[in-house]
Short mmCIF file of C-alpha atoms in Angstrom, two decimals:
data_model
loop_
_atom_site.label_atom_id
_atom_site.label_comp_id
_atom_site.label_asym_id
_atom_site.label_seq_id
_atom_site.Cartn_x
_atom_site.Cartn_y
_atom_site.Cartn_z
CA UNK L 1 80.08 128.24 62.95
CA UNK L 2 76.45 128.30 62.05
CA UNK L 3 74.34 131.30 61.30
CA UNK L 4 74.67 133.90 64.01
CA UNK L 5 78.23 132.89 64.76
CA UNK L 6 80.15 133.37 61.58
CA UNK L 7 83.50 134.33 63.06
CA UNK L 8 86.37 131.95 63.55
CA UNK L 9 88.12 131.59 66.89
CA UNK L 10 90.81 134.13 67.67
CA UNK L 11 92.78 131.29 69.29
CA UNK L 12 95.28 129.84 66.86
CA UNK L 13 96.26 126.19 66.87
CA UNK L 14 99.68 127.19 68.24
CA UNK L 15 98.46 129.86 70.65
CA UNK L 16 101.33 130.96 72.88
CA UNK L 17 98.83 132.11 75.52
CA UNK L 18 97.33 128.63 75.74
CA UNK L 19 100.83 127.16 75.83
CA UNK L 20 101.58 129.40 78.81
CA UNK L 21 98.40 128.25 80.56
CA UNK L 22 99.31 124.59 80.06
CA UNK L 23 102.89 125.20 81.17
CA UNK L 24 101.79 126.99 84.33
CA UNK L 25 99.33 124.18 85.06
CA UNK L 26 101.90 121.39 84.93
CA UNK L 27 104.53 123.41 86.83
CA UNK L 28 101.97 124.02 89.58
CA UNK L 29 101.46 120.26 89.90
CA UNK L 30 105.21 119.62 90.09
CA UNK L 31 105.66 122.41 92.64
CA UNK L 32 102.86 120.96 94.75
CA UNK L 33 104.58 117.60 95.08
CA UNK L 34 107.94 119.21 95.81
CA UNK L 35 106.27 121.15 98.64
CA UNK L 36 104.75 117.89 99.91
CA UNK L 37 108.08 116.08 100.21
CA UNK L 38 109.66 119.17 101.81
CA UNK L 39 106.87 119.34 104.39
CA UNK L 40 105.90 122.90 103.59
CA UNK L 41 102.19 123.70 103.61
CA UNK L 42 101.85 127.48 103.39
CA UNK L 43 103.58 130.41 101.77
CA UNK L 44 102.14 133.34 103.66
CA UNK L 45 98.33 133.00 103.55
CA UNK L 46 98.44 130.72 100.48
CA UNK L 47 97.96 126.97 100.86
CA UNK L 48 100.63 125.63 98.49
CA UNK L 49 99.47 122.07 99.16
CA UNK L 50 96.59 122.92 96.81
CA UNK L 51 98.86 124.00 93.95
CA UNK L 52 98.40 120.60 92.34
CA UNK L 53 94.62 120.85 92.35
CA UNK L 54 94.88 124.39 90.98
CA UNK L 55 97.08 123.12 88.16
CA UNK L 56 94.57 120.40 87.34
CA UNK L 57 91.73 122.95 87.24
CA UNK L 58 93.78 125.00 84.78
CA UNK L 59 94.29 121.81 82.76
CA UNK L 60 90.55 121.15 82.67
CA UNK L 61 89.78 124.60 81.28
CA UNK L 62 92.69 124.47 78.85
CA UNK L 63 91.78 121.00 77.58
CA UNK L 64 88.17 121.84 76.74
CA UNK L 65 89.14 125.10 75.05
CA UNK L 66 91.85 123.49 72.92
CA UNK L 67 89.68 120.53 71.97
CA UNK L 68 86.83 122.81 70.89
CA UNK L 69 89.30 124.54 68.57
CA UNK L 70 90.47 121.14 67.34
CA UNK L 71 86.93 119.95 66.59
CA UNK L 72 86.21 123.18 64.72
CA UNK L 73 89.31 122.70 62.55
CA UNK L 74 88.36 119.08 61.98
CA UNK L 75 84.87 120.08 60.87
CA UNK L 76 86.22 122.75 58.51
CA UNK L 77 88.50 120.18 56.85
CA UNK L 78 85.75 117.57 56.43
CA UNK L 79 82.40 119.40 56.36
CA UNK L 80 79.36 117.20 56.57
CA UNK L 81 81.21 114.24 58.09
CA UNK L 82 80.76 112.95 61.63
CA UNK L 83 83.22 114.53 64.02
CA UNK L 84 82.69 112.20 66.98
CA UNK L 85 84.43 109.01 65.84
CA UNK L 86 87.50 110.83 64.54
CA UNK L 87 87.68 112.86 67.74
CA UNK L 88 87.48 109.78 69.98
CA UNK L 89 90.16 107.92 68.01
CA UNK L 90 92.59 110.84 68.22
CA UNK L 91 91.94 111.29 71.93
CA UNK L 92 92.47 107.60 72.67
CA UNK L 93 95.82 107.57 70.87
CA UNK L 94 96.78 110.80 72.64
CA UNK L 95 95.96 109.74 76.20
CA UNK L 96 96.21 105.96 76.54
CA UNK L 97 99.71 105.05 75.25
CA UNK L 98 101.61 107.06 77.84
CA UNK L 99 99.17 106.39 80.67
CA UNK L 100 99.26 102.62 80.00
CA UNK L 101 103.07 102.71 79.90
CA UNK L 102 103.18 104.63 83.20
CA UNK L 103 100.73 102.31 84.96
CA UNK L 104 102.68 99.28 83.73
CA UNK L 105 105.99 100.82 84.87
CA UNK L 106 104.70 101.64 88.36
CA UNK L 107 103.04 98.22 88.66
CA UNK L 108 106.01 96.15 87.45
CA UNK L 109 108.50 97.91 89.73
CA UNK L 110 105.99 98.19 92.61
CA UNK L 111 106.70 101.88 93.11
CA UNK L 112 105.04 103.41 96.20
CA UNK L 113 103.32 106.30 94.44
CA UNK L 114 99.63 105.82 95.22
CA UNK L 115 99.32 108.65 97.73
CA UNK L 116 101.19 110.64 100.37
CA UNK L 117 101.30 109.99 104.09
CA UNK L 118 103.17 112.45 106.32
CA UNK L 119 105.12 113.68 103.31
CA UNK L 120 106.15 110.15 102.29
CA UNK L 121 105.07 108.23 99.20
CA UNK L 122 102.88 105.23 99.96
CA UNK L 123 101.87 102.39 97.65
CA UNK L 124 98.31 101.23 97.03
CA UNK L 125 97.44 97.57 96.71
CA UNK L 126 95.29 96.82 93.69
CA UNK L 127 93.36 93.71 92.79
CA UNK L 128 92.96 92.67 89.15
CA UNK L 129 89.92 94.89 88.70
CA UNK L 130 91.82 97.83 90.16
CA UNK L 131 94.76 97.33 87.82
CA UNK L 132 92.38 96.94 84.87
CA UNK L 133 90.59 100.14 85.90
CA UNK L 134 93.89 102.02 86.03
CA UNK L 135 94.87 100.83 82.58
CA UNK L 136 91.56 102.00 81.12
CA UNK L 137 91.30 105.12 83.32
CA UNK L 138 87.97 104.20 84.93
CA UNK L 139 89.17 104.04 88.55
CA UNK L 140 86.30 106.21 89.73
CA UNK L 141 83.62 104.02 88.17
CA UNK L 142 85.28 100.86 89.47
CA UNK L 143 85.74 102.46 92.91
CA UNK L 144 89.45 101.67 92.96
CA UNK L 145 92.39 103.91 93.90
CA UNK L 146 94.89 105.24 91.38
CA UNK L 147 98.21 103.41 91.27
CA UNK L 148 99.87 106.79 90.71
CA UNK L 149 98.41 109.75 92.56
CA UNK L 150 98.46 112.03 89.50
CA UNK L 151 96.20 109.61 87.59
CA UNK L 152 93.17 110.79 89.58
CA UNK L 153 92.27 113.48 87.06
CA UNK L 154 92.51 111.43 83.87
CA UNK L 155 89.24 109.47 84.29
CA UNK L 156 87.41 112.79 84.60
CA UNK L 157 89.00 113.99 81.38
CA UNK L 158 88.04 110.76 79.62
CA UNK L 159 84.42 111.14 80.76
CA UNK L 160 84.37 114.73 79.55
CA UNK L 161 85.65 113.73 76.13
CA UNK L 162 82.44 111.78 75.57
CA UNK L 163 80.45 114.99 75.96
CA UNK L 164 82.57 117.40 73.94
CA UNK L 165 81.26 116.62 70.41
CA UNK L 166 77.69 117.10 71.65
CA UNK L 167 78.59 120.34 73.41
CA UNK L 168 80.34 121.58 70.27
CA UNK L 169 77.11 121.14 68.31
CA UNK L 170 75.25 122.99 71.07
CA UNK L 171 77.47 126.07 71.05
CA UNK L 172 77.36 126.44 67.27
CA UNK L 173 73.89 127.95 67.49
CA UNK L 174 73.23 131.65 67.84
CA UNK L 175 72.33 131.38 71.53
CA UNK L 176 74.95 128.73 72.27
CA UNK L 177 76.81 130.77 74.86
CA UNK L 178 73.65 131.44 76.86
CA UNK L 179 72.69 127.77 76.68
CA UNK L 180 76.18 126.89 77.88
CA UNK L 181 75.89 129.34 80.77
CA UNK L 182 72.61 127.73 81.82
CA UNK L 183 74.27 124.33 81.56
CA UNK L 184 77.14 125.54 83.76
CA UNK L 185 74.67 126.68 86.43
CA UNK L 186 72.85 123.34 86.16
CA UNK L 187 76.15 121.50 86.55
CA UNK L 188 76.74 123.35 89.83
CA UNK L 189 73.35 122.20 91.07
CA UNK L 190 74.33 118.61 90.18
CA UNK L 191 77.72 119.05 91.85
CA UNK L 192 76.07 120.27 95.04
CA UNK L 193 73.86 117.16 95.03
CA UNK L 194 76.14 114.37 93.79
CA UNK L 195 74.21 111.45 95.28
CA UNK L 196 72.62 110.17 92.08
CA UNK L 197 75.85 110.54 90.09
CA UNK L 198 77.68 108.69 92.85
CA UNK L 199 75.41 105.69 92.33
CA UNK L 200 77.06 105.11 88.95
CA UNK L 201 80.55 106.00 90.11
CA UNK L 202 80.49 109.56 88.75
CA UNK L 203 80.11 111.47 91.99
CA UNK L 204 83.67 112.75 91.81
CA UNK L 205 83.35 113.65 88.14
CA UNK L 206 80.20 115.66 88.86
CA UNK L 207 82.23 117.92 91.16
CA UNK L 208 84.44 118.98 88.27
CA UNK L 209 81.99 119.41 85.40
CA UNK L 210 81.66 123.13 86.33
CA UNK L 211 85.46 123.32 85.92
CA UNK L 212 85.44 121.83 82.42
CA UNK L 213 82.62 123.89 80.93
CA UNK L 214 84.40 127.27 81.20
CA UNK L 215 86.93 125.96 78.67
CA UNK L 216 84.07 125.62 76.19
CA UNK L 217 82.91 129.11 77.16
CA UNK L 218 86.41 130.37 76.37
CA UNK L 219 86.22 128.88 72.88
CA UNK L 220 82.74 130.30 72.26
CA UNK L 221 83.82 133.75 73.43
CA UNK L 222 86.86 133.56 71.17
CA UNK L 223 84.52 133.45 68.14
CA UNK L 224 82.86 136.70 69.16
CA UNK L 225 84.04 140.24 69.74
CA UNK L 226 86.72 140.24 72.41
CA UNK L 227 89.11 142.65 74.09
CA UNK L 228 92.69 143.07 72.91
CA UNK L 229 94.38 143.57 76.27
CA UNK L 230 98.19 143.74 76.40
CA UNK L 231 99.76 140.31 76.72
CA UNK L 232 101.55 141.08 79.99
CA UNK L 233 98.19 141.10 81.78
CA UNK L 234 97.67 137.43 80.84
CA UNK L 235 100.31 135.95 83.19
CA UNK L 236 99.31 138.51 85.81
CA UNK L 237 95.71 137.30 85.50
CA UNK L 238 96.83 133.69 85.95
CA UNK L 239 98.73 134.72 89.07
CA UNK L 240 95.75 136.59 90.50
CA UNK L 241 93.32 133.75 89.75
CA UNK L 242 95.74 131.25 91.27
CA UNK L 243 96.20 133.26 94.46
CA UNK L 244 92.43 133.56 94.83
CA UNK L 245 92.07 129.77 94.84
CA UNK L 246 95.06 129.14 97.12
CA UNK L 247 93.65 131.63 99.62
CA UNK L 248 90.29 129.80 99.64
CA UNK L 249 91.07 126.27 98.36
CA UNK L 250 87.55 124.88 98.19
CA UNK L 251 85.86 123.22 95.24
CA UNK L 252 83.16 125.95 94.92
CA UNK L 253 86.00 128.48 94.62
CA UNK L 254 87.39 126.18 91.93
CA UNK L 255 84.17 126.64 89.95
CA UNK L 256 84.50 130.40 90.29
CA UNK L 257 88.14 130.64 89.26
CA UNK L 258 87.57 128.32 86.28
CA UNK L 259 84.72 130.57 85.11
CA UNK L 260 86.98 133.62 85.48
CA UNK L 261 89.74 131.84 83.57
CA UNK L 262 87.39 130.79 80.78
CA UNK L 263 86.16 134.35 80.31
CA UNK L 264 89.72 135.71 80.43
CA UNK L 265 91.39 133.39 77.89
CA UNK L 266 90.26 135.17 74.67
CA UNK L 267 90.73 138.68 75.98
CA UNK L 268 94.50 139.05 75.58
CA UNK L 269 96.82 139.54 72.65
CA UNK L 270 99.16 136.67 71.88
CA UNK L 271 102.65 136.83 73.35
CA UNK L 272 105.29 138.19 71.00
CA UNK L 273 108.38 137.88 73.20
CA UNK L 274 110.48 135.02 71.87
CA UNK L 275 111.74 133.80 75.25
CA UNK L 276 108.25 133.46 76.72
CA UNK L 277 106.90 131.82 73.59
CA UNK L 278 109.78 129.39 73.31
CA UNK L 279 109.72 128.36 76.96
CA UNK L 280 105.95 127.92 77.04
CA UNK L 281 105.91 125.92 73.82
CA UNK L 282 108.60 123.50 75.04
CA UNK L 283 107.01 122.92 78.46
CA UNK L 284 103.54 122.56 76.90
CA UNK L 285 104.80 120.00 74.37
CA UNK L 286 106.20 117.74 77.08
CA UNK L 287 103.61 118.58 79.75
CA UNK L 288 101.74 115.28 79.64
CA UNK L 289 104.96 113.36 80.18
CA UNK L 290 105.96 115.77 82.94
CA UNK L 291 102.59 115.30 84.60
CA UNK L 292 102.79 111.51 84.61
CA UNK L 293 106.48 110.98 85.37
CA UNK L 294 107.59 113.79 87.67
CA UNK L 295 106.38 111.94 90.76
CA UNK L 296 108.57 108.97 89.87
CA UNK L 297 111.52 111.36 89.58
CA UNK L 298 110.73 113.00 92.93
CA UNK L 299 110.46 109.64 94.67
CA UNK L 300 113.69 108.37 93.11
CA UNK L 301 115.74 111.48 93.87
CA UNK L 302 114.43 112.46 97.30
CA UNK L 303 113.39 109.13 98.85
CA UNK L 304 115.18 106.30 97.11
CA UNK L 305 118.44 108.29 97.17
CA UNK L 306 117.79 110.15 100.41
CA UNK L 307 121.31 109.48 101.68
CA UNK L 308 122.86 111.66 98.98
CA UNK L 309 123.69 115.33 99.56
CA UNK L 310 120.87 117.76 98.86
CA UNK L 311 122.57 119.25 95.79
CA UNK L 312 123.00 115.78 94.24
CA UNK L 313 119.35 114.90 94.84
CA UNK L 314 118.18 118.12 93.18
CA UNK L 315 120.48 117.54 90.22
CA UNK L 316 119.19 113.99 89.77
CA UNK L 317 115.60 115.19 89.99
CA UNK L 318 116.10 117.97 87.45
CA UNK L 319 117.91 115.69 84.99
CA UNK L 320 115.42 112.83 85.19
CA UNK L 321 112.35 115.09 85.26
CA UNK L 322 113.61 116.73 82.07
CA UNK L 323 114.91 113.66 80.25
CA UNK L 324 112.03 111.24 80.84
CA UNK L 325 109.26 113.40 79.31
CA UNK L 326 111.42 114.28 76.31
CA UNK L 327 112.37 110.66 75.61
CA UNK L 328 108.83 109.38 76.11
CA UNK L 329 107.38 112.09 73.89
CA UNK L 330 109.57 111.24 70.92
CA UNK L 331 109.60 107.49 71.48
CA UNK L 332 105.94 106.96 72.37
CA UNK L 333 103.67 109.99 72.49
CA UNK L 334 104.45 111.57 69.14
CA UNK L 335 104.33 108.32 67.10
CA UNK L 336 101.00 107.37 68.69
CA UNK L 337 99.58 110.86 68.14
CA UNK L 338 100.52 110.65 64.46
CA UNK L 339 99.05 107.16 64.19
CA UNK L 340 95.80 108.40 65.71
CA UNK L 341 95.67 111.22 63.19
CA UNK L 342 96.19 108.84 60.29
CA UNK L 343 93.55 106.42 61.53
CA UNK L 344 91.04 109.22 62.10
CA UNK L 345 91.65 110.91 58.79
CA UNK L 346 88.34 111.13 56.89
CA UNK L 347 88.12 108.57 54.13
CA UNK L 348 87.92 109.96 50.66
CA UNK L 349 86.71 108.14 47.66
CA UNK L 350 89.37 107.22 45.17
CA UNK L 351 89.35 109.35 42.03
CA UNK L 352 87.79 107.73 39.06
CA UNK L 353 90.22 106.19 36.63
CA UNK L 354 90.04 107.98 33.32
CA UNK L 355 90.45 105.48 30.48
CA UNK L 356 91.89 106.58 27.16
CA UNK L 357 89.29 106.96 24.43
CA UNK L 358 88.68 103.88 22.33
CA UNK L 359 89.90 104.53 18.80
CA UNK L 360 87.44 103.43 16.16
CA UNK L 361 87.50 103.63 12.40
CA UNK L 362 85.27 106.32 10.98
CA UNK L 363 82.10 105.12 9.42
CA UNK L 364 82.45 104.55 5.77
#
């Protein structure tokens, strides 16, 4: 960090607390769609049909926080070099391979996963532009529906990626957190008046910018003095924040709970219990695959095989929802992530070749 912010982030690259946040986020999304197919809308006063949106909001905060940490590590390894191009290359190889595979799979097999109607999966019909937009994750700009309902959030993440290197440079300054707070307030003003952003297809994205920025706040706070609260209060905080949104599931409440989450992230000690750490790390590792494939597994188990006994359907769902993300991670995600890292690695000049000294006869 620059002068006035000399401390490194307290969030390690393998933070178990961030793993827990990501795990909770993806499990909320899965639970949401299981509630949808079961026809259940409320658990007490909580609207469980909004669990999926809550999970995505958690993802937005988590993503920005983690990527700020990643950019900082990248800058420390290659000081003085541009961070933007390397960042964009790594993000493209992280996001696109699995999303392109999923879009192709749903398209080729004509799976009815575009949206829900009365608890049933329904297909969307895409023209060539719509299919192209889904492959490149620009459905919102092209004004086309997502071929898979869970794809709705990925264009917003892709748009946000374009802003993160600039925002990283902003928060490096002494007053970066205050500037970021002002920017968060300004983003709410834009979100409340989305007309002009809607003209360029970014009206939906504008609604969620106030949900992304708290992740950057979390990173900035993690470089400053922070509380060392006992770890057990971290999952309890996630539960309380989640219940607050499910009780009032409106997008302005989403802005509030994301701000609370961003401020809370750096305030807790890292988990030390092996079971929690291990579970969170495994779910977080495969979370992207879980996010993109679980709906296929739900449809296959509970609709395509609806004639089977309930126990058999649940077993098929659990097996496929576990196996698919693991296989896809090792067969596709991980190799592409590693390729992106290699391609984005800063170029270094080759060391000069030292020639042996030329032996000459001494002057006579």
